[in-house]
Short mmCIF file of C-alpha atoms and ligand atoms in Angstrom, two decimals:
data_model
loop_
_atom_site.label_atom_id
_atom_site.label_comp_id
_atom_site.label_asym_id
_atom_site.label_seq_id
_atom_site.Cartn_x
_atom_site.Cartn_y
_atom_site.Cartn_z
CA UNK A 1 -0.08 -0.01 0.05
CA UNK A 2 2.88 2.25 0.60
CA UNK A 3 3.12 3.15 -3.17
CA UNK A 4 -0.12 5.00 -2.65
CA UNK A 5 1.76 7.58 -0.18
CA UNK A 6 2.36 10.69 -1.74
CA UNK A 7 4.75 12.82 0.39
CA UNK A 8 7.45 12.98 -1.98
CA UNK A 9 5.32 13.58 -5.11
CA UNK A 10 4.48 17.11 -4.24
CA UNK A 11 8.06 18.01 -3.59
CA UNK A 12 9.31 16.39 -7.03
CA UNK A 13 6.51 17.81 -8.88
CA UNK A 14 6.92 21.55 -7.87
CA UNK A 15 4.96 23.35 -5.67
CA UNK A 16 0.92 22.42 -5.72
CA UNK A 17 -1.62 24.40 -5.02
CA UNK A 18 -1.77 25.44 -1.50
CA UNK A 19 -4.32 23.28 0.38
CA UNK A 20 -6.05 24.37 3.52
CA UNK A 21 -6.26 22.02 6.54
CA UNK A 22 -8.62 22.99 9.82
CA UNK A 23 -8.29 20.51 12.73
CA UNK A 24 -10.78 21.09 15.49
CA UNK A 25 -9.54 19.62 18.85
CA UNK A 26 -11.89 18.01 21.46
CA UNK A 27 -10.67 16.28 24.86
CA UNK A 28 -7.38 16.11 26.50
CA UNK A 29 -3.94 17.27 25.97
CA UNK A 30 -3.01 13.79 24.14
CA UNK A 31 -5.72 14.96 21.53
CA UNK A 32 -3.96 18.50 21.22
CA UNK A 33 -0.58 16.67 20.85
CA UNK A 34 -2.29 14.52 18.33
CA UNK A 35 -3.54 17.05 16.41
CA UNK A 36 -0.55 19.06 16.02
CA UNK A 37 1.19 15.65 14.83
CA UNK A 38 -1.61 15.58 12.04
CA UNK A 39 -0.66 18.84 11.11
CA UNK A 40 2.91 17.53 10.96
CA UNK A 41 1.97 14.52 8.70
CA UNK A 42 -0.18 16.32 6.34
CA UNK A 43 2.43 19.46 5.91
CA UNK A 44 4.79 17.67 3.14
CA UNK A 45 1.57 16.96 1.43
CA UNK A 46 0.95 20.87 0.88
CA UNK A 47 -1.28 21.28 3.80
CA UNK A 48 -0.95 24.43 5.72
CA UNK A 49 -3.14 25.49 8.57
CA UNK A 50 -6.04 27.48 9.00
CA UNK A 51 -8.61 28.37 11.46
CA UNK A 52 -12.02 27.76 10.25
CA UNK A 53 -13.80 25.09 8.42
CA UNK A 54 -15.25 27.77 5.91
CA UNK A 55 -11.86 28.45 4.94
CA UNK A 56 -10.60 24.83 4.52
CA UNK A 57 -10.30 21.94 2.00
CA UNK A 58 -10.07 19.31 4.58
CA UNK A 59 -11.57 19.36 7.99
CA UNK A 60 -10.48 16.83 10.72
CA UNK A 61 -12.45 16.53 13.99
CA UNK A 62 -10.18 15.11 16.64
CA UNK A 63 -12.60 13.85 18.97
CA UNK A 64 -13.22 12.90 22.59
CA UNK A 65 -15.40 10.06 23.64
CA UNK A 66 -15.23 10.63 27.42
CA UNK A 67 -18.48 12.02 28.36
CA UNK A 68 -21.83 11.61 26.31
CA UNK A 69 -22.00 15.52 25.63
CA UNK A 70 -18.58 15.39 24.22
CA UNK A 71 -19.34 12.63 21.66
CA UNK A 72 -22.70 13.89 20.70
CA UNK A 73 -21.43 17.31 19.85
CA UNK A 74 -19.35 15.32 16.87
CA UNK A 75 -22.45 14.48 15.22
CA UNK A 76 -23.96 18.12 15.22
CA UNK A 77 -20.51 19.37 14.13
CA UNK A 78 -20.32 16.68 11.12
CA UNK A 79 -24.20 17.94 10.22
CA UNK A 80 -22.90 21.60 9.65
CA UNK A 81 -19.78 20.23 7.75
CA UNK A 82 -21.89 18.49 5.42
CA UNK A 83 -24.03 21.52 4.77
CA UNK A 84 -20.96 23.39 3.92
CA UNK A 85 -19.71 20.65 1.79
CA UNK A 86 -23.30 20.70 0.01
CA UNK A 87 -23.28 24.49 -0.68
CA UNK A 88 -19.70 24.32 -2.31
CA UNK A 89 -20.75 21.25 -4.52
CA UNK A 90 -24.04 23.07 -5.61
CA UNK A 91 -21.71 26.14 -6.59
CA UNK A 92 -19.59 23.86 -8.71
CA UNK A 93 -16.94 24.26 -6.49
CA UNK A 94 -14.52 21.42 -5.02
CA UNK A 95 -16.32 19.85 -1.93
CA UNK A 96 -14.94 19.27 1.34
CA UNK A 97 -12.83 16.04 2.81
CA UNK A 98 -14.20 15.55 6.09
CA UNK A 99 -12.50 12.97 8.61
CA UNK A 100 -13.11 12.20 12.15
CA UNK A 101 -10.21 11.50 14.35
CA UNK A 102 -9.66 10.72 18.10
CA UNK A 103 -11.42 8.53 20.42
CA UNK A 104 -14.77 8.61 18.97
CA UNK A 105 -13.56 7.33 15.86
CA UNK A 106 -11.95 4.49 17.65
CA UNK A 107 -15.23 3.77 19.52
CA UNK A 108 -17.94 4.24 17.23
CA UNK A 109 -16.29 4.22 13.84
CA UNK A 110 -19.02 2.14 11.99
CA UNK A 111 -21.48 4.44 13.69
CA UNK A 112 -20.18 7.38 12.44
CA UNK A 113 -20.14 6.28 8.78
CA UNK A 114 -23.54 5.24 9.32
CA UNK A 115 -25.12 8.45 10.65
CA UNK A 116 -23.08 10.88 8.60
CA UNK A 117 -22.13 9.52 5.10
CA UNK A 118 -20.39 12.74 4.14
CA UNK A 119 -17.44 11.54 6.35
CA UNK A 120 -14.88 10.44 4.20
CA UNK A 121 -12.26 9.10 6.74
CA UNK A 122 -12.42 7.68 10.19
CA UNK A 123 -9.25 7.29 11.69
CA UNK A 124 -8.10 5.94 15.35
CA UNK A 125 -5.67 7.59 17.62
CA UNK A 126 -3.02 5.04 16.77
CA UNK A 127 -3.44 5.33 12.83
CA UNK A 128 -3.30 8.66 11.85
CA UNK A 129 0.18 8.72 10.85
CA UNK A 130 -1.33 6.95 7.55
CA UNK A 131 -3.56 10.13 6.95
CA UNK A 132 -1.48 10.65 3.81
CA UNK A 133 -2.48 7.24 2.44
CA UNK A 134 -5.87 7.58 3.56
CA UNK A 135 -6.51 11.03 1.72
CA UNK A 136 -5.15 9.47 -1.64
CA UNK A 137 -7.37 6.49 -1.44
CA UNK A 138 -10.27 8.93 -0.46
CA UNK A 139 -9.57 10.92 -3.42
CA UNK A 140 -10.30 7.88 -5.57
CA UNK A 141 -13.02 5.98 -3.52
CA UNK A 142 -14.78 8.23 -1.41
CA UNK A 143 -15.99 6.81 1.81
CA UNK A 144 -13.65 3.96 2.68
CA UNK A 145 -12.65 3.71 6.10
CA UNK A 146 -9.58 2.10 8.04
CA UNK A 147 -9.67 0.41 11.31
CA UNK A 148 -7.09 1.37 13.93
CA UNK A 149 -5.67 -2.07 14.90
CA UNK A 150 -2.19 -0.84 15.13
CA UNK A 151 0.08 -0.45 17.95
CA UNK A 152 1.41 3.27 19.08
CA UNK A 153 5.25 2.31 18.17
CA UNK A 154 4.18 1.93 14.20
CA UNK A 155 2.85 5.63 14.47
CA UNK A 156 5.60 7.15 16.28
CA UNK A 157 8.16 5.52 13.99
CA UNK A 158 5.94 6.75 11.13
CA UNK A 159 5.57 10.41 12.46
CA UNK A 160 7.97 12.96 10.93
CA UNK A 161 10.81 14.22 13.06
CA UNK A 162 10.52 17.69 12.82
CA UNK A 163 7.58 19.25 14.60
CA UNK A 164 5.95 22.52 13.78
CA UNK A 165 5.96 23.95 17.30
CA UNK A 166 6.52 27.89 17.63
CA UNK A 167 5.88 28.82 21.11
CA UNK A 168 8.10 28.11 24.15
CA UNK A 169 6.13 25.35 25.39
CA UNK A 170 5.24 21.81 24.13
CA UNK A 171 3.57 18.50 24.82
CA UNK A 172 5.39 15.42 24.18
CA UNK A 173 3.41 12.11 24.23
CA UNK A 174 5.44 9.77 26.37
CA UNK A 175 3.00 7.09 27.02
CA UNK A 176 -0.37 5.85 26.06
CA UNK A 177 -3.10 3.75 26.69
CA UNK A 178 -4.50 2.35 30.00
CA UNK A 179 -4.78 -1.01 31.58
CA UNK A 180 -6.60 0.44 34.69
CA UNK A 181 -10.20 0.00 33.63
CA UNK A 182 -12.00 2.18 36.07
CA UNK A 183 -15.68 1.16 35.69
CA UNK A 184 -16.76 4.48 34.17
CA UNK A 185 -14.32 4.84 31.64
CA UNK A 186 -13.89 4.72 28.08
CA UNK A 187 -10.08 5.25 27.76
CA UNK A 188 -8.84 1.47 28.09
CA UNK A 189 -11.20 0.72 25.02
CA UNK A 190 -10.38 4.10 22.86
CA UNK A 191 -6.65 4.22 23.55
CA UNK A 192 -5.82 0.53 24.29
CA UNK A 193 -3.20 -1.08 26.47
CA UNK A 194 -0.58 0.95 28.51
CA UNK A 195 2.71 1.41 26.00
CA UNK A 196 5.76 3.93 26.70
CA UNK A 197 7.74 5.22 24.07
CA UNK A 198 11.63 4.41 24.55
CA UNK A 199 13.88 7.02 26.35
CA UNK A 200 15.81 7.70 23.09
CA UNK A 201 12.89 8.56 21.16
CA UNK A 202 11.60 10.72 23.63
CA UNK A 203 14.88 12.27 24.16
CA UNK A 204 15.41 12.85 20.35
CA UNK A 205 11.99 14.54 20.39
CA UNK A 206 12.79 16.68 23.19
CA UNK A 207 15.96 17.88 21.73
CA UNK A 208 14.44 18.68 18.68
CA UNK A 209 11.76 20.87 20.63
CA UNK A 210 14.68 22.63 22.52
CA UNK A 211 16.57 23.52 19.34
CA UNK A 212 13.38 25.12 18.21
CA UNK A 213 13.20 27.21 21.27
CA UNK A 214 10.93 25.19 23.69
CA UNK A 215 11.65 25.74 27.23
CA UNK A 216 9.10 23.63 28.90
CA UNK A 217 7.70 20.25 28.02
CA UNK A 218 4.60 18.55 29.42
CA UNK A 219 5.12 15.05 29.20
CA UNK A 220 1.57 13.25 28.31
CA UNK A 221 0.22 9.87 29.00
CA UNK A 222 -3.16 8.58 29.92
CA UNK A 223 -1.23 7.18 32.80
CA UNK A 224 1.87 8.99 32.63
CA UNK A 225 3.62 8.01 35.90
CA UNK A 226 3.33 4.45 34.52
CA UNK A 227 5.96 5.25 32.33
CA UNK A 228 8.42 2.23 31.75
CA UNK A 229 9.98 2.88 28.10
CA UNK A 230 12.92 1.09 27.05
CA UNK A 231 16.05 3.14 28.67
CA UNK A 232 19.21 3.59 27.10
CA UNK A 233 20.73 0.42 28.73
CA UNK A 234 17.99 -1.42 27.17
CA UNK A 235 16.33 -1.85 30.72
CA UNK A 236 12.66 -0.33 31.53
CA UNK A 237 13.21 3.34 32.49
CA UNK A 238 10.96 5.24 35.23
CA UNK A 239 9.49 8.26 34.63
CA UNK A 240 11.76 9.84 37.13
CA UNK A 241 14.92 8.81 35.20
CA UNK A 242 13.08 10.29 32.11
CA UNK A 243 12.77 13.41 33.79
CA UNK A 244 16.52 13.46 34.91
CA UNK A 245 17.83 12.73 31.34
CA UNK A 246 15.60 15.45 29.84
CA UNK A 247 16.84 18.13 32.35
CA UNK A 248 20.18 17.71 31.10
CA UNK A 249 19.11 18.71 27.55
CA UNK A 250 20.38 22.46 27.38
CA UNK A 251 17.59 24.84 27.25
CA UNK A 252 14.73 22.47 28.74
CA UNK A 253 14.23 24.33 32.04
CA UNK A 254 10.85 23.01 33.06
CA UNK A 255 9.40 19.57 32.88
CA UNK A 256 5.81 18.58 33.97
CA UNK A 257 3.82 15.46 33.26
CA UNK A 258 0.03 14.44 32.87
CA UNK A 259 -2.06 12.34 33.90
CA UNK A 260 -0.62 10.66 37.04
CA UNK A 261 -2.54 7.71 38.62
CA UNK A 262 -2.12 7.82 42.65
CA UNK A 263 -0.88 3.90 42.42
CA UNK A 264 1.85 4.63 40.16
CA UNK A 265 3.17 7.65 42.13
CA UNK A 266 6.52 5.85 42.74
CA UNK A 267 9.16 6.52 45.33
CA UNK A 268 11.79 7.83 43.00
CA UNK A 269 9.21 9.97 41.38
CA UNK A 270 8.59 11.62 44.54
CA UNK A 271 11.99 12.00 45.49
CA UNK A 272 12.80 13.60 42.22
CA UNK A 273 10.43 16.47 42.87
CA UNK A 274 12.55 17.35 46.04
CA UNK A 275 15.83 17.06 44.11
CA UNK A 276 15.00 17.92 40.23
CA UNK A 277 14.80 21.70 39.99
CA UNK A 278 13.39 21.48 36.52
CA UNK A 279 10.24 19.48 37.77
CA UNK A 280 7.80 21.99 38.15
CA UNK A 281 5.95 21.88 41.51
CA UNK A 282 2.45 21.00 39.77
CA UNK A 283 0.96 17.73 39.98
CA UNK A 284 -2.42 16.19 38.54
CA UNK A 285 -3.42 13.37 40.45
CA UNK A 286 -6.98 12.65 39.79
CA UNK A 287 -8.81 10.69 42.86
CA UNK A 288 -12.28 10.64 41.42
CA UNK A 289 -13.97 10.68 44.81
CA UNK A 290 -13.45 10.96 48.20
CA UNK A 291 -15.60 7.81 49.29
CA UNK A 292 -13.91 4.22 49.79
CA UNK A 293 -17.20 2.50 49.18
CA UNK A 294 -17.62 4.64 45.64
CA UNK A 295 -13.77 4.07 44.72
CA UNK A 296 -14.15 0.70 45.14
CA UNK A 297 -17.16 0.42 42.73
CA UNK A 298 -15.08 2.68 40.46
CA UNK A 299 -12.34 0.09 40.85
CA UNK A 300 -9.87 2.72 41.42
CA UNK A 301 -7.74 0.29 43.47
CA UNK A 302 -6.96 2.61 45.93
CA UNK A 303 -8.84 4.10 49.12
CA UNK A 304 -9.04 7.53 50.48
CA UNK A 305 -6.45 6.98 53.28
CA UNK A 306 -3.84 5.70 50.91
CA UNK A 307 -4.44 8.86 48.52
CA UNK A 308 -4.39 11.49 51.78
CA UNK A 309 -0.93 9.53 52.78
CA UNK A 310 0.29 9.82 49.42
CA UNK A 311 -0.24 13.70 49.46
CA UNK A 312 1.53 13.84 52.46
CA UNK A 313 4.44 11.97 51.39
CA UNK A 314 4.53 14.53 48.16
CA UNK A 315 4.23 17.73 50.37
CA UNK A 316 6.91 16.47 52.55
CA UNK A 317 9.65 16.68 49.65
CA UNK A 318 7.83 19.55 47.94
CA UNK A 319 5.53 21.66 50.47
CA UNK A 320 4.65 24.09 47.71
CA UNK A 321 3.40 21.60 45.42
CA UNK A 322 0.39 22.87 43.39
CA UNK A 323 -2.12 19.91 43.37
CA UNK A 324 -4.70 19.45 40.79
CA UNK A 325 -7.17 16.53 40.26
CA UNK A 326 -10.55 15.23 38.66
CA UNK A 327 -13.59 14.32 40.34
CA UNK A 328 -16.66 12.40 39.37
CA UNK A 329 -20.19 13.51 41.52
CA UNK A 330 -23.20 11.39 41.00
CA UNK A 331 -21.67 7.87 40.31
CA UNK A 332 -24.35 5.15 40.58
CA UNK A 333 -25.18 4.38 44.12
CA UNK A 334 -23.33 7.24 45.33
CA UNK A 335 -25.14 8.77 48.54
CA UNK A 336 -25.11 11.97 50.23
CA UNK A 337 -22.61 10.50 52.86
CA UNK A 338 -20.20 9.14 50.21
CA UNK A 339 -20.32 13.03 48.52
CA UNK A 340 -19.44 14.43 52.06
CA UNK A 341 -16.67 12.33 52.18
CA UNK A 342 -15.65 13.77 48.80
CA UNK A 343 -15.92 17.34 50.04
CA UNK A 344 -13.91 16.33 53.23
CA UNK A 345 -11.29 14.75 51.08
CA UNK A 346 -11.02 17.87 49.06
CA UNK A 347 -11.15 20.16 52.22
CA UNK A 348 -8.24 18.30 53.70
CA UNK A 349 -5.88 18.34 50.30
CA UNK A 350 -6.56 22.04 49.07
CA UNK A 351 -6.73 21.86 45.38
CA UNK A 352 -4.61 24.63 43.21
CA UNK A 353 -7.32 23.91 40.65
CA UNK A 354 -9.10 20.75 39.94
CA UNK A 355 -12.16 19.74 37.54
CA UNK A 356 -15.20 18.21 38.48
CA UNK A 357 -17.73 16.25 36.34
CA UNK A 358 -21.04 14.54 36.53
CA UNK A 359 -21.15 11.10 35.99
CA UNK A 360 -22.08 10.62 32.45
CA UNK A 361 -22.94 6.55 31.39
CA UNK A 362 -20.81 5.22 28.48
CA UNK A 363 -21.84 2.17 26.58
CA UNK A 364 -19.94 -0.64 27.07
CA UNK A 365 -18.37 0.05 30.48
CA UNK A 366 -19.30 -1.69 33.63
CA UNK A 367 -20.68 1.33 35.59
CA UNK A 368 -23.30 1.82 32.77
CA UNK A 369 -25.16 -0.85 33.95
CA UNK A 370 -25.00 -0.32 37.91
CA UNK A 371 -27.73 -0.15 40.24
CA UNK A 372 -28.91 3.06 42.02
CA UNK A 373 -28.56 5.74 39.20
CA UNK A 374 -28.46 9.33 40.81
CA UNK A 375 -30.97 11.51 39.66
CA UNK A 376 -29.83 14.29 37.23
CA UNK A 377 -30.73 17.18 39.51
CA UNK A 378 -29.09 15.71 42.65
CA UNK A 379 -26.17 15.26 40.45
CA UNK A 380 -26.19 18.87 39.29
CA UNK A 381 -26.54 20.13 43.01
CA UNK A 382 -23.26 17.96 44.28
CA UNK A 383 -21.45 19.21 41.00
CA UNK A 384 -22.06 22.84 41.82
CA UNK A 385 -21.20 22.23 45.38
CA UNK A 386 -17.98 20.85 44.77
CA UNK A 387 -17.09 23.11 41.94
CA UNK A 388 -17.88 25.96 44.46
CA UNK A 389 -15.41 24.59 46.72
CA UNK A 390 -12.67 23.78 44.35
CA UNK A 391 -13.22 27.61 43.07
CA UNK A 392 -12.54 28.95 46.38
CA UNK A 393 -9.56 26.88 46.80
CA UNK A 394 -7.99 28.14 43.72
CA UNK A 395 -8.61 31.72 44.60
CA UNK A 396 -7.11 30.94 47.85
CA UNK A 397 -4.36 29.63 46.33
CA UNK A 398 -3.70 32.19 43.55
CA UNK A 399 -4.19 35.23 46.45
CA UNK A 400 -1.36 33.56 48.40
CA UNK A 401 0.85 34.33 45.66
CA UNK A 402 0.38 38.18 45.87
CA UNK A 403 3.25 40.30 46.94
CA UNK A 404 5.84 37.20 46.14
CA UNK A 405 8.41 37.17 43.30
CA UNK A 406 7.85 34.33 41.02
CA UNK A 407 9.56 32.98 37.99
CA UNK A 408 7.48 33.13 34.86
CA UNK A 409 8.00 31.69 31.29
CA UNK A 410 6.30 33.97 28.90
CA UNK A 411 4.40 32.25 26.18
CA UNK A 412 2.48 34.75 24.18
CA UNK A 413 1.20 38.27 23.79
CA UNK A 414 -1.78 39.49 25.88
CA UNK A 415 -4.81 41.14 24.65
CA UNK A 416 -3.71 44.64 25.85
CA UNK A 417 -0.97 46.53 24.53
CA UNK A 418 2.50 45.17 25.14
CA UNK A 419 1.23 42.77 27.82
CA UNK A 420 2.39 39.17 27.92
CA UNK A 421 1.04 36.01 29.26
CA UNK A 422 3.27 33.28 30.80
CA UNK A 423 3.01 30.60 33.43
CA UNK A 424 4.27 30.32 37.12
CA UNK A 425 5.87 27.26 38.31
CA UNK A 426 2.53 26.11 39.79
CA UNK A 427 0.75 26.53 36.18
CA UNK A 428 -0.88 29.46 37.25
CA UNK A 429 -1.29 31.93 34.34
CA UNK A 430 0.51 35.37 34.90
CA UNK A 431 -0.31 38.57 33.00
CA UNK A 432 2.20 41.39 32.89
CA UNK A 433 2.39 44.57 31.02
CA UNK A 434 5.21 45.70 28.92
CA UNK A 435 6.51 42.42 28.85
CA UNK A 436 6.04 41.26 25.24
CA UNK A 437 9.93 41.22 24.40
CA UNK A 438 10.16 38.61 27.25
CA UNK A 439 8.22 35.82 25.09
CA UNK A 440 10.48 32.61 25.65
CA UNK A 441 12.29 33.94 28.58
CA UNK A 442 11.97 32.95 32.35
CA UNK A 443 11.66 36.22 34.35
CA UNK A 444 11.16 37.01 38.05
CA UNK A 445 7.73 38.78 38.42
CA UNK A 446 6.36 40.29 41.48
CA UNK A 447 2.63 39.28 42.03
CA UNK A 448 0.33 42.19 42.52
CA UNK A 449 -2.93 40.48 42.55
CA UNK A 450 -4.08 36.68 42.79
CA UNK A 451 -7.31 36.23 40.97
CA UNK A 452 -9.70 33.55 40.37
CA UNK A 453 -8.08 31.99 37.08
CA UNK A 454 -4.91 34.12 37.05
CA UNK A 455 -2.24 36.38 38.50
CA UNK A 456 -1.42 40.04 37.73
CA UNK A 457 2.17 40.89 38.04
CA UNK A 458 4.81 43.57 37.20
CA UNK A 459 8.29 42.87 36.10
CA UNK A 460 10.88 43.35 38.59
CA UNK A 461 12.88 46.06 37.17
CA UNK A 462 9.71 48.11 37.14
CA UNK A 463 9.02 46.95 40.36
CA UNK A 464 12.05 48.14 41.42
CA UNK A 465 11.83 51.34 39.77
CA UNK A 466 8.41 51.98 41.46
CA UNK A 467 7.24 52.56 37.98
N1 SAH B 1 -6.24 9.02 32.66
C1 SAH B 1 -6.65 9.95 33.35
C2 SAH B 1 -8.13 10.74 33.26
C3 SAH B 1 -8.87 10.34 32.01
S1 SAH B 1 -10.28 11.09 31.56
C4 SAH B 1 -7.01 9.46 34.89
O1 SAH B 1 -6.89 8.32 35.18
O2 SAH B 1 -7.15 10.25 35.73
C5 SAH B 1 -10.33 12.35 32.60
C6 SAH B 1 -11.06 12.73 33.56
O3 SAH B 1 -12.64 12.57 32.83
C7 SAH B 1 -11.51 11.79 34.65
O4 SAH B 1 -10.46 11.77 35.49
C8 SAH B 1 -12.76 11.09 35.03
O5 SAH B 1 -12.94 12.37 36.07
C9 SAH B 1 -13.54 11.96 33.79
N2 SAH B 1 -14.12 11.01 33.32
C10 SAH B 1 -13.92 9.73 32.84
N3 SAH B 1 -15.18 8.91 32.73
C11 SAH B 1 -16.22 9.95 32.79
C12 SAH B 1 -17.47 9.56 32.88
N4 SAH B 1 -17.84 8.20 32.37
N5 SAH B 1 -18.36 10.35 33.49
C13 SAH B 1 -17.82 11.53 33.89
N6 SAH B 1 -16.42 11.66 34.00
C14 SAH B 1 -15.74 10.98 33.50
FE1 SF4 B 2 -9.72 6.21 32.79
FE2 SF4 B 2 -9.07 5.04 34.85
FE3 SF4 B 2 -7.36 4.82 32.84
FE4 SF4 B 2 -7.75 7.08 34.08
S1 SF4 B 2 -6.80 5.18 35.25
S2 SF4 B 2 -7.83 6.39 31.90
S3 SF4 B 2 -9.98 7.24 34.76
S4 SF4 B 2 -9.72 3.87 33.33
FE1 F3S B 3 -11.28 12.25 25.41
FE2 F3S B 3 -9.65 10.02 24.42
FE3 F3S B 3 -8.57 12.09 25.61
S1 F3S B 3 -11.71 9.81 25.38
S2 F3S B 3 -10.03 12.33 27.30
S3 F3S B 3 -9.88 12.47 23.85
S4 F3S B 3 -8.15 9.64 25.68
#
C-alpha cells in the first residue's frame, strides 16, 4: 500500500496548489498533541493550517469520547460540515474532505459512517500517521474506512521528526493507553493497553523541541507515571529517570507531566520532586471520589487513606506542590454521605485547581449498567457544591502568591498593549504589562494580585523602579 503514499510527489512535482487544513480538537492534551502531529504529517502534502472550516479543503475533527456530551457534539458538528460541503458542490466548487479522528473514531467508527455518510475518513488514535495514504485513497474512492488496530510504536516511528511547534512550551507524548479499567471510563477501550515510548525516542523529540526554542515540555500519557519505556541501557526506565535525562538537555528548563494515577506514584518520582529543579511543583493526580465505597465501585484500586497519605509524602519533599485533580459526582449508588466524604477529602488536600464532572454513563463500560443511578438534579446540585469549593480553593491558592516574586515563562502576547502572558511554576497564568519582548524567557515577576483564574504581575525592574 505504501506506493499510494504521496509525500514526495508534491516535492518532486514542484509546488502544489496550497491546500488548507482545519483541525478541531476536543478532549484531553493527548488530543492536542495528536492534532499537532496530524498537521506535521500533512504538511509535506502541501496542507497549511487554517482556523475555520469555511476556509478549509480538509477538516479533521479530533474527537473525545469521555462523556456523552463530548461524543454527541461531533454529530452536530458533522451535520454543519456536510451543509458546507453541499453548498460548495451545488456552486460547482470542489467539496470538502471530512475526517473524524480521535477516540470517537476508535469507539464508534461504524456508527459515524452510518449516521453521517458525508464523512470520508475515520481514523483512530493509533493510525493517524496513515492520513496521507487515507487521503489518497479517499480521492479515488470516497467513503472508505480504515480501522485502528495498530500499536502506537508504528505511529511514532512513522511520524516526521520535525515538529511545527512555535511557542516556548510543548506537549510530548511519552505513554499511551490504560490498563486500569476504572468502571466509568472509555479510555482503556479507545486508547488500548498501556505502552511507553523508548527513552531514546523521547529524548530525540525533546532535543528537537529545545532546538526550536522550547523551554518547557509537558510529558503526556493517560497514565504517564506508569511510564516504563526502554532505557538507553535496554532496561525499562521510570518516569523519574526520564525526567532527569530530559533535564540535561540544554534549554529545557521546565518539565511537567500529566495525567498521573495515585497507584503509580513511585518513590523515585516523589523523591525527584525534591531534588530536580526542572520538575515543576505541579501535579495532576485525580482521585475521582473521597468515598472508599464509591472508589471500590469505580475499581480505582486505591482508598482515600492511601491517597491522603500519598499527598502527605509528596508535600514532605515539595511543600509548595500545586495539586490538581479530577472528580466525578453522581456515580451510580453515590449517597449524600459519600459525597460529603468527597468534600471532606477536598478540604483536607486543598487543590490549586481541579475539575469536577457529573457522571456520564458510557456504553460498554461496567458502570453503565450499575444499580442506583443518581437523579440528574441531585448530581447537578453536588456538582455545583463541589465546583464552588474547588473555585474557593483555587482563589485562595492564587491570592497566596500576592506580594511574592515568582519565575514566569512568558508564552504569548496578551490582549492589551504590550502585555504578555506566561506561566508560574505552579501552572498559574500570569499577566504582565510591557513584557512582550520577554516571550520565550523565564523572568522574575512580582505578583500584585491573585485572581480566580490568573495572577497579575509586574516585571521586577519596574517594581524596583517603582514604576
Ligand atoms: N487518565 C486520567 C484521565 C482520564 S479522563 C486518569 O486516570 O485520571 C479525564 C477525566 O474525565 C477523568 O479523570 C474523570 O474524572 C472524567 N471521566 C472519565 N469518564 C467519565 C464519565 N463516564 N463520566 C464523567 N466523567 C468521566
Ligand atoms: Fe480512565 Fe481510570 Fe484509566 Fe484514568 S486510570 S484513563 S480514569 S480507566
Ligand atoms: Fe477524550 Fe480520548 Fe482523551 S476519550 S479524554 S480524547 S483519551
